[in-house]
PDB file of C-alpha atoms in Angstrom:
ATOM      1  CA  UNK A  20       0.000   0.000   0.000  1.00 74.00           C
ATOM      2  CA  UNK A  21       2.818   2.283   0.718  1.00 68.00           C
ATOM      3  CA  UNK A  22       4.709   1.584  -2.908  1.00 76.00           C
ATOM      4  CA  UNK A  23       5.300   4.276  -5.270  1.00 76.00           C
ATOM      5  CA  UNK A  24       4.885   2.008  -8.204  1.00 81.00           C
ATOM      6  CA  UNK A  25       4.572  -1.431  -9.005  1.00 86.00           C
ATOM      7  CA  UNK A  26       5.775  -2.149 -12.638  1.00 85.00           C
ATOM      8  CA  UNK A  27       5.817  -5.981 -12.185  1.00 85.00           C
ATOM      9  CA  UNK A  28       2.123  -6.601 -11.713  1.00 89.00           C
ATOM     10  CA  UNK A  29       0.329  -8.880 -14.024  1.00 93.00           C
ATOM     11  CA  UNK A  30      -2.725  -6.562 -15.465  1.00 94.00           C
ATOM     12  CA  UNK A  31      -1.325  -2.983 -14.730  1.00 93.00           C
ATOM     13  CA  UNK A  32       1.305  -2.522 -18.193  1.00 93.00           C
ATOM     14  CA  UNK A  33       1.681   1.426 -17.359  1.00 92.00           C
ATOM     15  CA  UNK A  34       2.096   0.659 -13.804  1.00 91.00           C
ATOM     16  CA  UNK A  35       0.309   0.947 -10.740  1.00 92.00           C
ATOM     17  CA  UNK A  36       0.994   2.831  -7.291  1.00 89.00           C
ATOM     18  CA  UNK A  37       0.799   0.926  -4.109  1.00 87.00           C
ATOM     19  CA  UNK A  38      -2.455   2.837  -2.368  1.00 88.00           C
ATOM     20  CA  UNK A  39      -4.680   2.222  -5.818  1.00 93.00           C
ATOM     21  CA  UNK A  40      -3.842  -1.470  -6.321  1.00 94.00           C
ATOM     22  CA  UNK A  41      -4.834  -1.767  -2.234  1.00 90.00           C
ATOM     23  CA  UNK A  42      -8.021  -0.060  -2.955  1.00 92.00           C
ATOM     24  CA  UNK A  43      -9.001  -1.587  -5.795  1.00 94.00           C
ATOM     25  CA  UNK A  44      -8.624  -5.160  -4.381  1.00 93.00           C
ATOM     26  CA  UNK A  45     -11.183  -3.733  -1.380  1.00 92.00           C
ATOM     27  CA  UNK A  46     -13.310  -3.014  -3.372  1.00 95.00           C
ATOM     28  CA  UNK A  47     -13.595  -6.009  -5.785  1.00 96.00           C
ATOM     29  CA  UNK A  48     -13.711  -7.972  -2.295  1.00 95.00           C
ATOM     30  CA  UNK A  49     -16.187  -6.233  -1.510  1.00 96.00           C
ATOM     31  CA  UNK A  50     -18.121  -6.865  -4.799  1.00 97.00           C
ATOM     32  CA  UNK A  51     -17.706 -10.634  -4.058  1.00 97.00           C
ATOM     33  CA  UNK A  52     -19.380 -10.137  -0.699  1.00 96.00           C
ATOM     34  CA  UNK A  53     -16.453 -10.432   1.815  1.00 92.00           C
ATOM     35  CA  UNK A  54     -17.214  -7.947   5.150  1.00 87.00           C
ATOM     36  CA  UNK A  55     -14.489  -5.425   6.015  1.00 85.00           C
ATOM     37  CA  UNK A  56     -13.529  -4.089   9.343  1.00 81.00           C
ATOM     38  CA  UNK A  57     -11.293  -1.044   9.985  1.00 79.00           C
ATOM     39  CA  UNK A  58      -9.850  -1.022  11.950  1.00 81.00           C
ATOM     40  CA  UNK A  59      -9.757  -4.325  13.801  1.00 83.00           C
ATOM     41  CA  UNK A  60      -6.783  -6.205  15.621  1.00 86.00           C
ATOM     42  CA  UNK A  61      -5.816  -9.640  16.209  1.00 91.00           C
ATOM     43  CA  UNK A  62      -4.765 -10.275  19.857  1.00 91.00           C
ATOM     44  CA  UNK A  63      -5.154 -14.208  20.175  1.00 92.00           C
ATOM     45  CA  UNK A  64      -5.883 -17.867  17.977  1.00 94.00           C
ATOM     46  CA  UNK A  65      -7.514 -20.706  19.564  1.00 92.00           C
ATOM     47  CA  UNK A  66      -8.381 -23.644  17.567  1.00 91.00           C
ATOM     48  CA  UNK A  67      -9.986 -27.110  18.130  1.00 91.00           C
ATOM     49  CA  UNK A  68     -10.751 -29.753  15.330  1.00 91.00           C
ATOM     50  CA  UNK A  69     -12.791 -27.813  12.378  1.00 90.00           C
ATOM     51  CA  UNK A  70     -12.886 -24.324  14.053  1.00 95.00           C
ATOM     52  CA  UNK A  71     -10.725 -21.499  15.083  1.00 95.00           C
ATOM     53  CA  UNK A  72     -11.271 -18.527  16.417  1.00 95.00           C
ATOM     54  CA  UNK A  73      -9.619 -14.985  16.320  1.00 94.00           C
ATOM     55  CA  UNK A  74     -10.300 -12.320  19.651  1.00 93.00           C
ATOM     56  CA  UNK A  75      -9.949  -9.218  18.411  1.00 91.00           C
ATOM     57  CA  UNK A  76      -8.898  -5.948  20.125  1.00 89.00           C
ATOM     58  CA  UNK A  77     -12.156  -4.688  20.820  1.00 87.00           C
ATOM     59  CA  UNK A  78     -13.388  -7.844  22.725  1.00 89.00           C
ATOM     60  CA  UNK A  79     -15.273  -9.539  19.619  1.00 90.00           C
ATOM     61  CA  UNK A  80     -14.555 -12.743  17.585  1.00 92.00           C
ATOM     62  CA  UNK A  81     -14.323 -13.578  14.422  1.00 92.00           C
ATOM     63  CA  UNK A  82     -14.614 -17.702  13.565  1.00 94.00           C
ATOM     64  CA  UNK A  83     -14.165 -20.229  10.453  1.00 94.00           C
ATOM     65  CA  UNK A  84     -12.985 -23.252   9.246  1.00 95.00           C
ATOM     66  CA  UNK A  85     -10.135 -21.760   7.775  1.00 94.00           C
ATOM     67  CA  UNK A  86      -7.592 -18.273   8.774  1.00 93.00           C
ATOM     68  CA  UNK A  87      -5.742 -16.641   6.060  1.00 93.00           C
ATOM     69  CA  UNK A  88      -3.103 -14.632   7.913  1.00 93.00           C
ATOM     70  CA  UNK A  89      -1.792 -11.617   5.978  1.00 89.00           C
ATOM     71  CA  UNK A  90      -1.048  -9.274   8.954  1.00 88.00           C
ATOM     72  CA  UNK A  91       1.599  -7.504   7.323  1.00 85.00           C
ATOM     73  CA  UNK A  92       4.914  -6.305   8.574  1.00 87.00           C
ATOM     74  CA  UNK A  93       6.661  -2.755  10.293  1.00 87.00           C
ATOM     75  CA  UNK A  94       9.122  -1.592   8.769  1.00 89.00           C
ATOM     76  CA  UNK A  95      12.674  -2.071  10.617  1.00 92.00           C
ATOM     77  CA  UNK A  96      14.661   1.349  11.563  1.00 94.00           C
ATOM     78  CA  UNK A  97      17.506   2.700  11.500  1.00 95.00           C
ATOM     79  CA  UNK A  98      19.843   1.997  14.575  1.00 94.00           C
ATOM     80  CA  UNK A  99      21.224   5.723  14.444  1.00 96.00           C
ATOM     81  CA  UNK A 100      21.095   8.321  17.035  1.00 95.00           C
ATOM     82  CA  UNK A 101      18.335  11.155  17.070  1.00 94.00           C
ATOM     83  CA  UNK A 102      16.161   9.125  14.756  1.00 95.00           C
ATOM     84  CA  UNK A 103      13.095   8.951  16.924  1.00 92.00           C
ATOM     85  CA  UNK A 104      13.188  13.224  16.765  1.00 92.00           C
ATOM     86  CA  UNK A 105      13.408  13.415  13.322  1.00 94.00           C
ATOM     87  CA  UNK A 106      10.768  10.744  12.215  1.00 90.00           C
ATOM     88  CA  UNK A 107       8.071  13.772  12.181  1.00 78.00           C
ATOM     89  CA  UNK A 108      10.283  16.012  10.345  1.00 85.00           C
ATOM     90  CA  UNK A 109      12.528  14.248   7.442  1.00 94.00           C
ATOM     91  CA  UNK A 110      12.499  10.760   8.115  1.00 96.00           C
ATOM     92  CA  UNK A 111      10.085   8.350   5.680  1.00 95.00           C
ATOM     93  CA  UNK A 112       9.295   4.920   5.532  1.00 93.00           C
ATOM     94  CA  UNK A 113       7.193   5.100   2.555  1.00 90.00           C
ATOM     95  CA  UNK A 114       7.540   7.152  -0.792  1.00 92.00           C
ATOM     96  CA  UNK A 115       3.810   8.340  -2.112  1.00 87.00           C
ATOM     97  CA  UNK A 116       2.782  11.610  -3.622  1.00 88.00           C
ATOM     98  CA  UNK A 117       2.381  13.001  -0.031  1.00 85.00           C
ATOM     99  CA  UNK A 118       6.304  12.949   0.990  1.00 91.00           C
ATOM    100  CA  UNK A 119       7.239  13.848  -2.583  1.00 92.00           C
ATOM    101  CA  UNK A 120       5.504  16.661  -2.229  1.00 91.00           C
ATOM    102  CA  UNK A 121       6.558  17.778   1.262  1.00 91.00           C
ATOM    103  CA  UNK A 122      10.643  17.805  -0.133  1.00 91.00           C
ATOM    104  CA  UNK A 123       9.656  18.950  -3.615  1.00 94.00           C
ATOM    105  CA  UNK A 124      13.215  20.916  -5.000  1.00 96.00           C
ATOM    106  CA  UNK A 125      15.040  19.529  -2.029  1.00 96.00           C
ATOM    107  CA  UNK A 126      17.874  16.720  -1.964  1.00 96.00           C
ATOM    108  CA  UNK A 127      16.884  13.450  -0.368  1.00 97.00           C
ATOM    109  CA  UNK A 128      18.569   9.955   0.542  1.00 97.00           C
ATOM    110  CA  UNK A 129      17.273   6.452   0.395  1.00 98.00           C
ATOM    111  CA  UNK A 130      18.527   3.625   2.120  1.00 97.00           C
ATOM    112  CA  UNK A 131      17.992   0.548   0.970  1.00 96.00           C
ATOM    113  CA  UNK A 132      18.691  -2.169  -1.463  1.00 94.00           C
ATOM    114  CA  UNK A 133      15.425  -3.657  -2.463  1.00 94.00           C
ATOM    115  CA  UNK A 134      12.962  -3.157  -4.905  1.00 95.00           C
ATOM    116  CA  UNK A 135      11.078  -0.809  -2.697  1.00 93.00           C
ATOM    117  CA  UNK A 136      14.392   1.375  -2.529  1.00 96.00           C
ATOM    118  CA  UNK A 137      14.482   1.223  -6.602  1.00 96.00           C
ATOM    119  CA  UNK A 138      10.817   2.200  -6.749  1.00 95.00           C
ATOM    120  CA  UNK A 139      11.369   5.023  -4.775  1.00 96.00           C
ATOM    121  CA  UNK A 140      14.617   6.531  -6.044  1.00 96.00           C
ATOM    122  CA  UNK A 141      12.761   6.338  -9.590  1.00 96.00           C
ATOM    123  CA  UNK A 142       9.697   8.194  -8.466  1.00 96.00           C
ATOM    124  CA  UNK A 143      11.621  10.755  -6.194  1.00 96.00           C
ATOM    125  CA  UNK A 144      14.090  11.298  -8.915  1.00 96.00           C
ATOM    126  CA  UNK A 145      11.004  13.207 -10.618  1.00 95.00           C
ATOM    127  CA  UNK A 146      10.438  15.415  -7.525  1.00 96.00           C
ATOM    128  CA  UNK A 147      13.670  16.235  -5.252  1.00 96.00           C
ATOM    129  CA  UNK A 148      16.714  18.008  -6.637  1.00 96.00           C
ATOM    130  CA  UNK A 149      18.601  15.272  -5.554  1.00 94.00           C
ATOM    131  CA  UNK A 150      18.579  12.029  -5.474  1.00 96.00           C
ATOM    132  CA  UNK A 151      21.133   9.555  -3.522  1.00 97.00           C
ATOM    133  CA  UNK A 152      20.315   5.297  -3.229  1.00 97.00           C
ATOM    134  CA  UNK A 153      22.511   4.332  -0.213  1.00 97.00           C
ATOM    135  CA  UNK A 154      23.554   0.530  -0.240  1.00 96.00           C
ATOM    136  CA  UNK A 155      25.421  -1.307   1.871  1.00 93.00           C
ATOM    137  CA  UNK A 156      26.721  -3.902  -0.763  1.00 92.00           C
ATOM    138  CA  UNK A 157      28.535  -3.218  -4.036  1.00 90.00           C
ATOM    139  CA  UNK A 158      25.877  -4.575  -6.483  1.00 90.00           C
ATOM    140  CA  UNK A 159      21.844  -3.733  -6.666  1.00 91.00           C
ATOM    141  CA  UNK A 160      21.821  -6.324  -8.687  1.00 91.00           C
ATOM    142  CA  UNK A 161      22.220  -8.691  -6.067  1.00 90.00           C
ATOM    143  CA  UNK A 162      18.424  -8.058  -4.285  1.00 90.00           C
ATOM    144  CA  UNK A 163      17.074  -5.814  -6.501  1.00 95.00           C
ATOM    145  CA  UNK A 164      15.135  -6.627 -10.009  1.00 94.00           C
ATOM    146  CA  UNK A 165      17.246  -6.775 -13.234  1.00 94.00           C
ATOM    147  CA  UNK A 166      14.224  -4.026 -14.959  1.00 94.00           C
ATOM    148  CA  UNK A 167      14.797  -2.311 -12.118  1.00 95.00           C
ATOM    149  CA  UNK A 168      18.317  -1.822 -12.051  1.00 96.00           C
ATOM    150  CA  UNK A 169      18.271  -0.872 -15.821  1.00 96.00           C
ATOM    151  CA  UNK A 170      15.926   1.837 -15.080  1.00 96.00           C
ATOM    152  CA  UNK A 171      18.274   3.326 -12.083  1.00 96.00           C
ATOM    153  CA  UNK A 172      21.597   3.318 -14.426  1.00 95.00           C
ATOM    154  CA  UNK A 173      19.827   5.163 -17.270  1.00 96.00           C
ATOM    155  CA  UNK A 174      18.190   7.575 -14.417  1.00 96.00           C
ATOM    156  CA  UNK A 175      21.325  10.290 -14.739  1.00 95.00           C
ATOM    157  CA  UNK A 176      19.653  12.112 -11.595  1.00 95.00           C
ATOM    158  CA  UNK A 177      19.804   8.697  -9.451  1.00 97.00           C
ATOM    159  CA  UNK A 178      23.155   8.553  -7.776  1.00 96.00           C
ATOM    160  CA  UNK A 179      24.127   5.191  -6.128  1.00 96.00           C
ATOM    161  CA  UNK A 180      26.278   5.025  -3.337  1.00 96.00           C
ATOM    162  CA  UNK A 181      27.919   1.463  -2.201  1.00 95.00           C
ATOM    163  CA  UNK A 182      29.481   0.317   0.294  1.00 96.00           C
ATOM    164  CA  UNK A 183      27.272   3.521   2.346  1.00 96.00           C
ATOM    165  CA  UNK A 184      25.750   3.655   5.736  1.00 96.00           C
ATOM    166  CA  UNK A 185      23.873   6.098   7.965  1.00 97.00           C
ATOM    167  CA  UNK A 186      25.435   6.697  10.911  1.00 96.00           C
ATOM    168  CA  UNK A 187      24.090  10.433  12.075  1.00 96.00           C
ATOM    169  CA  UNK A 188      21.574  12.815  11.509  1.00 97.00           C
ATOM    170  CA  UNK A 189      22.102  16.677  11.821  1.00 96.00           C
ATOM    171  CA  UNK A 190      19.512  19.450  12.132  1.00 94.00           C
ATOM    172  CA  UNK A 191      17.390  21.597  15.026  1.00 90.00           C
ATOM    173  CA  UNK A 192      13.875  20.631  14.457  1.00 87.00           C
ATOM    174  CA  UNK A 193      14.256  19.149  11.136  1.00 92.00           C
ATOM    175  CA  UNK A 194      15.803  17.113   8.898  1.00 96.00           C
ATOM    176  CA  UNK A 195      19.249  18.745   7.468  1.00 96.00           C
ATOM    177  CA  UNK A 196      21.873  16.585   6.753  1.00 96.00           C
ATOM    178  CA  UNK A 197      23.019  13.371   6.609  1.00 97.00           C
ATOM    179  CA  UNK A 198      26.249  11.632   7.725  1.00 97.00           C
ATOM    180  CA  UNK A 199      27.492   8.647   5.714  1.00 97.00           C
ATOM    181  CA  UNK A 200      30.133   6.249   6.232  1.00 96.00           C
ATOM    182  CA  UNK A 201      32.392   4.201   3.641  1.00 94.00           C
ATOM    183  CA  UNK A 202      31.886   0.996   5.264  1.00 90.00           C
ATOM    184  CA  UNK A 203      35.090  -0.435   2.811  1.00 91.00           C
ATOM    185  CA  UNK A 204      36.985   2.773   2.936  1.00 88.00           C
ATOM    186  CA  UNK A 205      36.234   3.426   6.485  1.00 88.00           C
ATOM    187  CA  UNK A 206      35.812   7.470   5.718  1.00 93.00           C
ATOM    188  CA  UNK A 207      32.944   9.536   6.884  1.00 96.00           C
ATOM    189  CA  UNK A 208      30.943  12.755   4.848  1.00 95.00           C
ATOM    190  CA  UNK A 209      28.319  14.747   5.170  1.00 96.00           C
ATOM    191  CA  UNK A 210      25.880  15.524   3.144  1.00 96.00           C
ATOM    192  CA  UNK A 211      22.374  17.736   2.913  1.00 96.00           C
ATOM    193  CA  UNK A 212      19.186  15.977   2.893  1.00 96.00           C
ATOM    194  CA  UNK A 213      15.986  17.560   3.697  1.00 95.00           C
ATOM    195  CA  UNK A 214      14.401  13.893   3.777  1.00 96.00           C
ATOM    196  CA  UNK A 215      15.560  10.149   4.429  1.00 97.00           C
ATOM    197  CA  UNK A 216      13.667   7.379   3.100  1.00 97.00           C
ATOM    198  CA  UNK A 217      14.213   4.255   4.748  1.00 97.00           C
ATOM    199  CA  UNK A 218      13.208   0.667   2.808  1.00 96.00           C
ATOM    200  CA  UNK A 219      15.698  -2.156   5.004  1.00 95.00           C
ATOM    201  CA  UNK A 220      13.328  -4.744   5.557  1.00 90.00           C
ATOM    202  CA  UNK A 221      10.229  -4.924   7.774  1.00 88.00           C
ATOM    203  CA  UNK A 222       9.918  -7.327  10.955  1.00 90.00           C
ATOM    204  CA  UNK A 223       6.350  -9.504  10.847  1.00 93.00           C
ATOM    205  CA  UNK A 224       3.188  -8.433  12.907  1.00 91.00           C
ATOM    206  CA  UNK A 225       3.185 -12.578  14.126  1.00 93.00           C
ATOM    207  CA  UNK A 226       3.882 -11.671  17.851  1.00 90.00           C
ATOM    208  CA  UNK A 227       0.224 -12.907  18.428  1.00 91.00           C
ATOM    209  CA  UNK A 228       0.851 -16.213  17.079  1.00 92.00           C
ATOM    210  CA  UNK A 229       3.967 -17.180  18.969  1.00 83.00           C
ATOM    211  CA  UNK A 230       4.030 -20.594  20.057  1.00 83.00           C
ATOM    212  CA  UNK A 231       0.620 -21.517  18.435  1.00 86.00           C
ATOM    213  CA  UNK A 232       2.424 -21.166  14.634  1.00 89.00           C
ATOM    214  CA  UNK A 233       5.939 -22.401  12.986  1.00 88.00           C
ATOM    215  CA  UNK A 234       8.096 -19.383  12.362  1.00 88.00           C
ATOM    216  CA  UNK A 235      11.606 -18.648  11.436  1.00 87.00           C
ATOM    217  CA  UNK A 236      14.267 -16.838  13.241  1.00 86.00           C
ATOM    218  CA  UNK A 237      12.880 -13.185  12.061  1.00 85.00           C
ATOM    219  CA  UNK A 238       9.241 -14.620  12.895  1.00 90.00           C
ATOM    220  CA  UNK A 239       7.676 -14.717   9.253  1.00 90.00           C
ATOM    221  CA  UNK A 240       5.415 -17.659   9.443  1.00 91.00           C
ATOM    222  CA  UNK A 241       6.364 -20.928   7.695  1.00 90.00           C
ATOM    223  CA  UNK A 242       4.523 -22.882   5.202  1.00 87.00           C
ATOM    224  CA  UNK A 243       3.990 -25.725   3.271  1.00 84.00           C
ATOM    225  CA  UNK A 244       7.792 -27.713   3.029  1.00 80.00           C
ATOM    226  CA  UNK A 245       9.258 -25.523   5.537  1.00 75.00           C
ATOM    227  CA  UNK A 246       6.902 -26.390   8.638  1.00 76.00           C
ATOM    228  CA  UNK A 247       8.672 -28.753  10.837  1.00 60.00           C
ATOM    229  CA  UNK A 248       7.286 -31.734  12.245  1.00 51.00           C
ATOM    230  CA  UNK A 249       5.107 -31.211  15.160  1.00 43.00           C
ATOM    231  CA  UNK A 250       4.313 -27.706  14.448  1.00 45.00           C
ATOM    232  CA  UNK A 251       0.747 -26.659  14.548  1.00 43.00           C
TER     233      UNK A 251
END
């Protein structure tokens, strides 16, 4: 929902951002006659032979024969001083019209090697005055899509920076400049940024589920050939 574009989805050749592809599946599940509620949270799962049952925040219960659970992910932050102080004023986890248009003609930083990272260094390319894509590795090629890549090494106002990591953030009450280190070279610079966009990974909403569910060390639930004997 948060994705600037999607290029890769089957149906959508021009593209299609994030928040519309989310809306329009609501609403064709709604057309199909599935019941929505917003918002509504998952606390516990009990099951017995043929049932389960999911408690939800505000004291109700949803049951079936069968749970689909999609309950998403938050994203993972940075482990940098001053970050909680400058997540109101510079710091973004997602890159949609709204933040382009709040550092419009300013120069940004994204950190990240994934797809989302491309996505967004593509879109913001059209908005800030500059653009950096901060990786830790010395390849995008290695986690990122080969379409993707192409379109970042034709982008002349993408700049790529390997072998890069955020290690401080400088302003009063917002967002001014970033500190990077050469994490081969071991050197440290400075640079402005009026915004940091952060795409390094998300950690699972499954805390609910513990010990009821097969996970794997970061907590993502396992499936099919991966559940272990024994799980549930």
């Amino acid at each position: 929902g948060t994705s600037a574009r999607i290029e890769n989805y089957l149906g959508f050749p021009a593209g299609v951002s994030g928040s519309e592809l989310a809306q329009r599946a609501g609403v064709q599940a709604l057309k199909f006659g599935a019941r929505l509620a917003v918002p509504a949270g998952a606390v516990r799962l009990t099951s017995e032979p043929g049932r389960h049952e999911i408690e939800l925040s505000n004291g109700e219960a949803a049951t079936g024969r069968t749970v689909v659970i999609a309950t998403g992910a938050q994203y993972r932050r940075l482990d940098v001083p001053r970050l909680d102080e400058f997540e109101m004023g510079g710091v973004y986890y997602a890159a949609t019209q709204a933040e382009a248009q709040l550092c419009a003609g300013d120069p940004v930083l994204i950190v990240g090697g994934g797809n989302s990272a491309g996505q967004a260094a593509m879109f913001l390319s059209r908005h800030a005055s500059q653009c950096r894509l901060m990786i830790r590795g010395g390849d995008l090629a290695k986690s990122m899509s080969r379409y993707l890549v192409d379109q970042i090494e034709r982008n002349d106002l993408v700049q790529v920076c390997c072998h890069s990591e955020v290690v401080e953030l400088g302003g009063e009450r917002e967002l001014e400049t970033v500190t990077v280190a050469d994490n081969r070279a071991g050197e440290r610079s400075t640079v402005p940024a009026r915004a940091l966009f952060v795409f390094i990974g998300a950690l699972p909403h499954t805390e609910w589920l513990q010990g009821q569910l097969a996970t794997d060390g970061a907590g993502f639930l396992l499936t099919g050939r991966d559940i272990q004997d024994g799980a549930l």
